[in-house]
mmCIF file of C-alpha atoms and ligand atoms in Angstrom:
data_model
loop_
_atom_site.group_PDB
_atom_site.id
_atom_site.type_symbol
_atom_site.label_atom_id
_atom_site.label_comp_id
_atom_site.label_asym_id
_atom_site.label_seq_id
_atom_site.Cartn_x
_atom_site.Cartn_y
_atom_site.Cartn_z
ATOM 1 C CA MET A 1 6.535 17.281 -12.949
ATOM 2 C CA GLY A 2 4.335 13.757 -13.364
ATOM 3 C CA ILE A 3 1.097 12.389 -10.941
ATOM 4 C CA PHE A 4 2.374 9.993 -8.145
ATOM 5 C CA VAL A 5 -1.148 7.786 -6.945
ATOM 6 C CA VAL A 6 -0.458 5.409 -4.549
ATOM 7 C CA MET A 7 -3.134 2.589 -4.096
ATOM 8 C CA GLU A 8 -3.578 1.295 0.533
ATOM 9 C CA GLY A 9 -5.075 -1.057 1.977
ATOM 10 C CA ILE A 10 -4.666 -4.661 3.474
ATOM 11 C CA ASP A 11 -4.021 -7.660 2.414
ATOM 12 C CA GLY A 12 -6.556 -9.250 -0.352
ATOM 13 C CA ALA A 13 -8.357 -5.381 -0.747
ATOM 14 C CA GLY A 14 -8.009 -5.354 -4.598
ATOM 15 C CA LYS A 15 -5.287 -3.416 -4.775
ATOM 16 C CA SER A 16 -2.609 -5.059 -7.305
ATOM 17 C CA THR A 17 -5.380 -5.752 -9.054
ATOM 18 C CA GLN A 18 -7.006 -1.618 -9.274
ATOM 19 C CA ALA A 19 -3.491 -0.390 -10.001
ATOM 20 C CA LYS A 20 -3.208 -2.429 -13.056
ATOM 21 C CA MET A 21 -6.781 -1.096 -14.445
ATOM 22 C CA LEU A 22 -5.671 1.962 -13.450
ATOM 23 C CA ALA A 23 -2.395 2.042 -16.039
ATOM 24 C CA GLU A 24 -4.318 1.008 -18.356
ATOM 25 C CA TRP A 25 -6.683 3.907 -18.210
ATOM 26 C CA PHE A 26 -3.454 6.547 -18.419
ATOM 27 C CA ASN A 27 -2.161 4.780 -21.470
ATOM 28 C CA THR A 28 -4.953 4.555 -23.000
ATOM 29 C CA ARG A 29 -4.928 8.051 -22.882
ATOM 30 C CA GLY A 30 -1.537 8.891 -23.371
ATOM 31 C CA TYR A 31 0.788 9.299 -20.250
ATOM 32 C CA GLU A 32 3.598 7.358 -20.288
ATOM 33 C CA VAL A 33 2.728 5.026 -16.701
ATOM 34 C CA ILE A 34 5.213 3.384 -14.600
ATOM 35 C CA LEU A 35 3.715 0.706 -11.959
ATOM 36 C CA THR A 36 5.667 -0.260 -9.147
ATOM 37 C CA LYS A 37 5.393 -1.788 -5.199
ATOM 38 C CA GLU A 38 6.381 -2.118 -2.075
ATOM 39 C CA PRO A 39 8.463 -3.887 -0.654
ATOM 40 C CA THR A 40 9.808 -3.524 -4.345
ATOM 41 C CA ASP A 41 11.407 -5.936 -6.538
ATOM 42 C CA THR A 42 15.161 -5.023 -5.695
ATOM 43 C CA ALA A 43 18.050 -6.626 -3.437
ATOM 44 C CA PHE A 44 15.802 -4.614 -0.101
ATOM 45 C CA GLY A 45 12.867 -6.183 -0.660
ATOM 46 C CA LYS A 46 13.640 -9.428 -2.180
ATOM 47 C CA LEU A 47 15.651 -9.514 1.489
ATOM 48 C CA ILE A 48 12.442 -8.136 2.912
ATOM 49 C CA ARG A 49 10.051 -11.231 1.478
ATOM 50 C CA ARG A 50 12.665 -13.875 2.828
ATOM 51 C CA LEU A 51 12.985 -11.840 6.401
ATOM 52 C CA VAL A 52 9.263 -10.705 6.367
ATOM 53 C CA LEU A 53 6.738 -12.272 4.161
ATOM 54 C CA THR A 54 7.637 -15.966 4.087
ATOM 55 C CA GLY A 55 6.417 -17.915 8.203
ATOM 56 C CA GLY A 56 3.111 -16.851 7.875
ATOM 57 C CA ARG A 57 3.887 -13.072 6.763
ATOM 58 C CA GLU A 58 4.667 -13.648 10.564
ATOM 59 C CA GLY A 59 8.837 -12.934 10.472
ATOM 60 C CA ILE A 60 9.273 -16.368 11.825
ATOM 61 C CA ILE A 61 12.292 -17.384 10.120
ATOM 62 C CA ASP A 62 14.577 -20.654 11.622
ATOM 63 C CA GLY A 63 12.218 -19.541 14.593
ATOM 64 C CA ALA A 64 13.775 -16.299 15.087
ATOM 65 C CA ARG A 65 11.482 -13.275 14.234
ATOM 66 C CA ILE A 66 13.588 -10.439 13.986
ATOM 67 C CA SER A 67 11.928 -7.136 15.895
ATOM 68 C CA HIS A 68 10.073 -5.106 14.658
ATOM 69 C CA GLU A 69 11.857 -2.259 14.099
ATOM 70 C CA ALA A 70 13.913 -4.363 12.077
ATOM 71 C CA GLU A 71 11.545 -4.789 9.938
ATOM 72 C CA ALA A 72 9.868 -0.715 9.855
ATOM 73 C CA LEU A 73 13.563 0.042 9.179
ATOM 74 C CA LEU A 74 13.802 -2.481 6.227
ATOM 75 C CA PHE A 75 10.872 -0.996 4.225
ATOM 76 C CA ALA A 76 11.937 2.544 4.480
ATOM 77 C CA ALA A 77 15.291 1.199 3.133
ATOM 78 C CA ASP A 78 13.604 -0.407 0.242
ATOM 79 C CA ARG A 79 11.231 2.920 0.126
ATOM 80 C CA ALA A 80 14.823 4.957 0.280
ATOM 81 C CA GLU A 81 16.588 3.103 -3.182
ATOM 82 C CA HIS A 82 12.776 2.959 -4.372
ATOM 83 C CA VAL A 83 11.875 6.310 -4.497
ATOM 84 C CA HIS A 84 15.715 8.410 -5.473
ATOM 85 C CA LYS A 85 15.370 5.530 -8.041
ATOM 86 C CA LEU A 86 12.587 5.215 -9.584
ATOM 87 C CA ILE A 87 9.339 7.675 -8.134
ATOM 88 C CA LYS A 88 11.187 10.139 -7.681
ATOM 89 C CA PRO A 89 13.181 10.590 -11.662
ATOM 90 C CA ALA A 90 10.454 8.594 -13.559
ATOM 91 C CA LEU A 91 7.842 11.597 -12.010
ATOM 92 C CA ASP A 92 11.088 14.480 -13.259
ATOM 93 C CA ALA A 93 10.873 13.202 -16.700
ATOM 94 C CA GLY A 94 7.196 14.412 -16.774
ATOM 95 C CA LYS A 95 5.791 10.052 -16.301
ATOM 96 C CA VAL A 96 2.757 8.985 -14.139
ATOM 97 C CA VAL A 97 4.337 6.343 -11.030
ATOM 98 C CA ILE A 98 2.195 4.247 -9.469
ATOM 99 C CA SER A 99 2.864 2.839 -7.217
ATOM 100 C CA ASP A 100 0.867 -0.905 -4.454
ATOM 101 C CA ARG A 101 1.890 0.370 -1.467
ATOM 102 C CA TYR A 102 3.690 2.908 -0.038
ATOM 103 C CA PHE A 103 4.933 4.242 3.482
ATOM 104 C CA TYR A 104 1.174 4.458 4.713
ATOM 105 C CA SER A 105 1.318 0.922 4.866
ATOM 106 C CA SER A 106 4.944 0.860 7.007
ATOM 107 C CA LEU A 107 2.253 3.604 9.044
ATOM 108 C CA ALA A 108 -0.792 1.289 9.442
ATOM 109 C CA TYR A 109 1.205 -2.248 9.703
ATOM 110 C CA GLN A 110 4.498 -1.055 11.768
ATOM 111 C CA TRP A 111 2.144 0.967 14.079
ATOM 112 C CA ALA A 112 0.070 -2.478 13.978
ATOM 113 C CA ARG A 113 2.754 -3.817 14.743
ATOM 114 C CA GLY A 114 3.021 -1.715 18.801
ATOM 115 C CA LEU A 115 6.178 0.979 17.034
ATOM 116 C CA ASP A 116 5.256 4.461 18.191
ATOM 117 C CA LEU A 117 3.198 5.814 14.872
ATOM 118 C CA GLU A 118 5.258 9.642 15.541
ATOM 119 C CA TRP A 119 8.646 7.751 15.266
ATOM 120 C CA LEU A 120 7.606 5.801 11.459
ATOM 121 C CA ILE A 121 6.416 8.924 10.520
ATOM 122 C CA ASP A 122 10.293 10.612 11.549
ATOM 123 C CA LEU A 123 10.730 7.846 9.458
ATOM 124 C CA ASN A 124 9.422 7.974 6.352
ATOM 125 C CA ARG A 125 9.729 12.224 6.332
ATOM 126 C CA PHE A 126 12.289 11.581 3.145
ATOM 127 C CA ALA A 127 9.446 10.178 0.940
ATOM 128 C CA ILE A 128 7.231 11.973 -1.532
ATOM 129 C CA ARG A 129 3.718 13.104 -0.564
ATOM 130 C CA PRO A 130 1.796 11.510 -3.791
ATOM 131 C CA ASP A 131 -1.098 13.171 -5.634
ATOM 132 C CA LEU A 132 -3.983 10.886 -4.203
ATOM 133 C CA VAL A 133 -4.143 8.228 -2.510
ATOM 134 C CA ILE A 134 -6.510 5.430 -3.051
ATOM 135 C CA LEU A 135 -7.100 3.613 -0.056
ATOM 136 C CA LEU A 136 -9.304 0.399 -0.576
ATOM 137 C CA ASP A 137 -11.097 0.034 2.043
ATOM 138 C CA LEU A 138 -13.096 -3.207 3.430
ATOM 139 C CA PRO A 139 -13.866 -6.014 6.539
ATOM 140 C CA VAL A 140 -11.119 -8.445 6.431
ATOM 141 C CA LYS A 141 -13.548 -11.343 6.568
ATOM 142 C CA GLU A 142 -14.853 -10.477 3.293
ATOM 143 C CA SER A 143 -10.688 -10.163 2.411
ATOM 144 C CA MET A 144 -9.767 -13.035 3.749
ATOM 145 C CA LYS A 145 -12.431 -15.136 1.887
ATOM 146 C CA ARG A 146 -10.420 -13.777 -1.265
ATOM 147 C CA ILE A 147 -7.008 -14.594 -0.249
ATOM 148 C CA ASN A 148 -7.865 -17.662 1.720
ATOM 149 C CA GLY A 149 -5.699 -20.504 0.862
ATOM 150 C CA ARG A 150 -3.356 -18.250 -1.316
ATOM 151 C CA SER A 151 -1.666 -17.322 2.106
ATOM 152 C CA ILE A 152 -0.022 -18.943 4.111
ATOM 153 C CA LYS A 153 -2.409 -20.474 7.274
ATOM 154 C CA THR A 154 0.677 -20.385 10.063
ATOM 155 C CA GLU A 155 -1.510 -18.335 13.106
ATOM 156 C CA PHE A 156 -4.248 -17.328 11.097
ATOM 157 C CA ASP A 157 -6.488 -15.539 14.088
ATOM 158 C CA LYS A 158 -2.902 -13.428 14.010
ATOM 159 C CA ILE A 159 -2.327 -13.232 10.287
ATOM 160 C CA VAL A 160 -6.487 -11.508 10.856
ATOM 161 C CA GLU A 161 -6.346 -9.748 14.478
ATOM 162 C CA LEU A 162 -3.394 -7.867 12.719
ATOM 163 C CA GLN A 163 -5.729 -7.462 9.539
ATOM 164 C CA LYS A 164 -8.319 -5.286 11.672
ATOM 165 C CA LYS A 165 -5.530 -3.606 13.613
ATOM 166 C CA VAL A 166 -4.427 -2.381 10.313
ATOM 167 C CA ARG A 167 -7.861 -1.354 8.560
ATOM 168 C CA GLU A 168 -8.110 0.705 11.645
ATOM 169 C CA ASN A 169 -4.652 2.510 11.426
ATOM 170 C CA TYR A 170 -6.065 2.904 7.684
ATOM 171 C CA LEU A 171 -9.497 4.327 8.693
ATOM 172 C CA LYS A 172 -7.268 6.652 11.581
ATOM 173 C CA LEU A 173 -4.320 7.151 8.812
ATOM 174 C CA ALA A 174 -7.563 8.666 6.253
ATOM 175 C CA GLU A 175 -8.659 11.776 8.989
ATOM 176 C CA MET A 176 -4.785 12.436 8.875
ATOM 177 C CA PHE A 177 -3.446 11.915 5.383
ATOM 178 C CA PRO A 178 -5.500 14.845 2.728
ATOM 179 C CA GLU A 179 -4.379 12.396 -0.177
ATOM 180 C CA MET A 180 -6.072 9.579 0.910
ATOM 181 C CA ARG A 181 -9.003 9.261 -0.268
ATOM 182 C CA ILE A 182 -10.966 5.445 1.114
ATOM 183 C CA VAL A 183 -13.267 3.883 -0.954
ATOM 184 C CA ASN A 184 -15.399 0.660 -0.962
ATOM 185 C CA ALA A 185 -13.385 -2.003 -1.875
ATOM 186 C CA GLN A 186 -16.403 -4.811 -1.494
ATOM 187 C CA ASN A 187 -17.279 -3.244 -4.759
ATOM 188 C CA SER A 188 -17.422 -4.631 -8.113
ATOM 189 C CA ILE A 189 -13.951 -4.763 -9.667
ATOM 190 C CA GLU A 190 -15.662 -2.409 -12.367
ATOM 191 C CA ASP A 191 -17.136 0.229 -10.249
ATOM 192 C CA ILE A 192 -14.469 -0.206 -8.085
ATOM 193 C CA HIS A 193 -12.893 1.457 -11.016
ATOM 194 C CA LYS A 194 -14.877 3.531 -11.758
ATOM 195 C CA ASP A 195 -14.505 5.257 -8.181
ATOM 196 C CA ILE A 196 -10.710 5.526 -8.878
ATOM 197 C CA VAL A 197 -11.172 6.802 -12.305
ATOM 198 C CA GLY A 198 -13.988 9.990 -10.892
ATOM 199 C CA LEU A 199 -11.528 10.880 -8.083
ATOM 200 C CA ILE A 200 -8.341 11.042 -10.297
ATOM 201 C CA GLU A 201 -10.811 13.140 -13.389
ATOM 202 C CA GLN A 202 -11.657 15.642 -9.560
ATOM 203 C CA GLU A 203 -8.736 15.416 -7.598
ATOM 204 C CA ILE A 204 -5.560 15.374 -10.046
ATOM 205 C CA PHE A 205 -7.742 17.206 -13.599
ATOM 206 C CA GLY A 206 -9.557 19.333 -11.705
ATOM 207 C CA GLU A 207 -13.147 17.555 -13.306
ATOM 208 C CA LYS A 208 -16.509 18.318 -11.108
HETATM 209 N N1 ATP B 1 -13.956 -6.252 -5.863
HETATM 210 C C1 ATP B 1 -13.714 -7.894 -6.564
HETATM 211 N N2 ATP B 1 -13.644 -8.600 -5.976
HETATM 212 C C2 ATP B 1 -13.770 -9.501 -5.584
HETATM 213 N N3 ATP B 1 -12.423 -10.070 -5.541
HETATM 214 C C3 ATP B 1 -12.179 -9.144 -6.134
HETATM 215 C C4 ATP B 1 -11.775 -7.725 -6.169
HETATM 216 N N4 ATP B 1 -10.517 -7.341 -6.162
HETATM 217 C C5 ATP B 1 -9.690 -8.094 -6.574
HETATM 218 N N5 ATP B 1 -10.126 -9.276 -6.160
HETATM 219 C C6 ATP B 1 -9.939 -10.406 -5.667
HETATM 220 O O1 ATP B 1 -9.000 -10.715 -4.348
HETATM 221 C C7 ATP B 1 -7.758 -11.052 -4.470
HETATM 222 C C8 ATP B 1 -6.690 -10.093 -4.431
HETATM 223 O O2 ATP B 1 -6.293 -9.276 -4.975
HETATM 224 P P1 ATP B 1 -5.355 -8.514 -5.024
HETATM 225 O O3 ATP B 1 -4.654 -8.804 -5.308
HETATM 226 O O4 ATP B 1 -5.801 -7.133 -6.423
HETATM 227 O O5 ATP B 1 -5.153 -7.560 -3.766
HETATM 228 P P2 ATP B 1 -3.756 -6.743 -2.765
HETATM 229 O O6 ATP B 1 -4.522 -5.707 -2.505
HETATM 230 O O7 ATP B 1 -2.892 -6.689 -4.031
HETATM 231 O O8 ATP B 1 -3.804 -8.348 -2.983
HETATM 232 P P3 ATP B 1 -2.018 -8.530 -1.663
HETATM 233 O O9 ATP B 1 -1.836 -7.113 -0.685
HETATM 234 O O10 ATP B 1 -2.436 -9.649 -0.602
HETATM 235 O O11 ATP B 1 -1.408 -8.153 -2.273
HETATM 236 C C9 ATP B 1 -7.241 -11.616 -6.496
HETATM 237 O O12 ATP B 1 -7.533 -13.451 -6.174
HETATM 238 C C10 ATP B 1 -8.046 -10.969 -6.655
HETATM 239 O O13 ATP B 1 -8.601 -11.315 -8.795
HETATM 240 C C1 LIG B 2 5.269 -1.371 2.106
HETATM 241 C C2 LIG B 2 5.184 -2.560 4.061
HETATM 242 C C3 LIG B 2 4.621 -3.404 3.240
HETATM 243 N N1 LIG B 2 3.715 -4.310 4.827
HETATM 244 C C4 LIG B 2 3.316 -5.685 4.692
HETATM 245 C C5 LIG B 2 2.255 -5.556 3.959
HETATM 246 C C6 LIG B 2 1.870 -6.914 3.872
HETATM 247 O O1 LIG B 2 0.815 -7.740 4.253
HETATM 248 C C7 LIG B 2 3.416 -7.720 2.835
HETATM 249 C C8 LIG B 2 2.872 -7.117 1.695
HETATM 250 O O2 LIG B 2 2.246 -7.913 1.047
HETATM 251 P P1 LIG B 2 1.610 -7.793 -1.281
HETATM 252 O O3 LIG B 2 1.468 -8.943 -0.857
HETATM 253 O O4 LIG B 2 2.973 -8.134 -1.111
HETATM 254 O O5 LIG B 2 1.533 -6.857 -0.145
HETATM 255 O O6 LIG B 2 3.893 -6.040 4.294
HETATM 256 C C9 LIG B 2 4.018 -3.926 5.523
HETATM 257 O O7 LIG B 2 4.362 -4.244 6.687
HETATM 258 N N2 LIG B 2 4.407 -2.281 6.061
HETATM 259 C C10 LIG B 2 5.461 -1.764 4.535
HETATM 260 O O8 LIG B 2 6.034 -0.515 4.679
#
């Protein structure tokens, strides 16, 4: 069986940066690594990016916002394909899978949109539980500095308010899911990487 690690956190927390560094760390130790993300690059992921993530990530396109239930179902459909077509086969082949986001994002973000957490957990019950989930945590004002100018400015205040709720949700989820570990994402890129490697060695390889 392979090793499954997930990076989670609010927009701009540093997930992609750390996922790439961790993939390199495993590669240099002889592991075959699948570096992936959600939403995926499949047709499902492309549909999500078109329907949900344009319009300042507020789900507005042509003025017609899709419902938050439809949003959650789209993310779950994308994930079902991700699990069945990529993640499970890779783990069965003994590879390392590192995913930049997974079902914890659905719990944190769609819960922040007002959807029922238990429904969201049920909707994603098919999703294989990772060996380790790294929650990159930092204040929203820090993350916004990092993505300022990159993200669509539409309804900026609403995005900040959403991100604050998402961060609170992630911290609650970290108390509910024992596979989640919180890492301070305000540190330097290299120090965060060292913290993550320490967790891998401790939690996955059992080293002290
Ligand atoms: N520890 C850090 N300190 C300062 N800047 C950082 C740090 N980690 C990443 N960055 C920078 O912050 C920006 C966002 O990083 P990255 O794309 O890895 O975040 P992310 O969590 O994947 O973002 P998103 O969820 O919005 O895709 C990039 O410009 C990156 O270089
Ligand atoms: C998987 C997943 C993602 N989201 C949200 C979180 C982000 O705002 C975007 C993805 O943007 P990224 O820059 O590619 O990380 O989608 C969500 O609301 N629910 C989910 O399940």
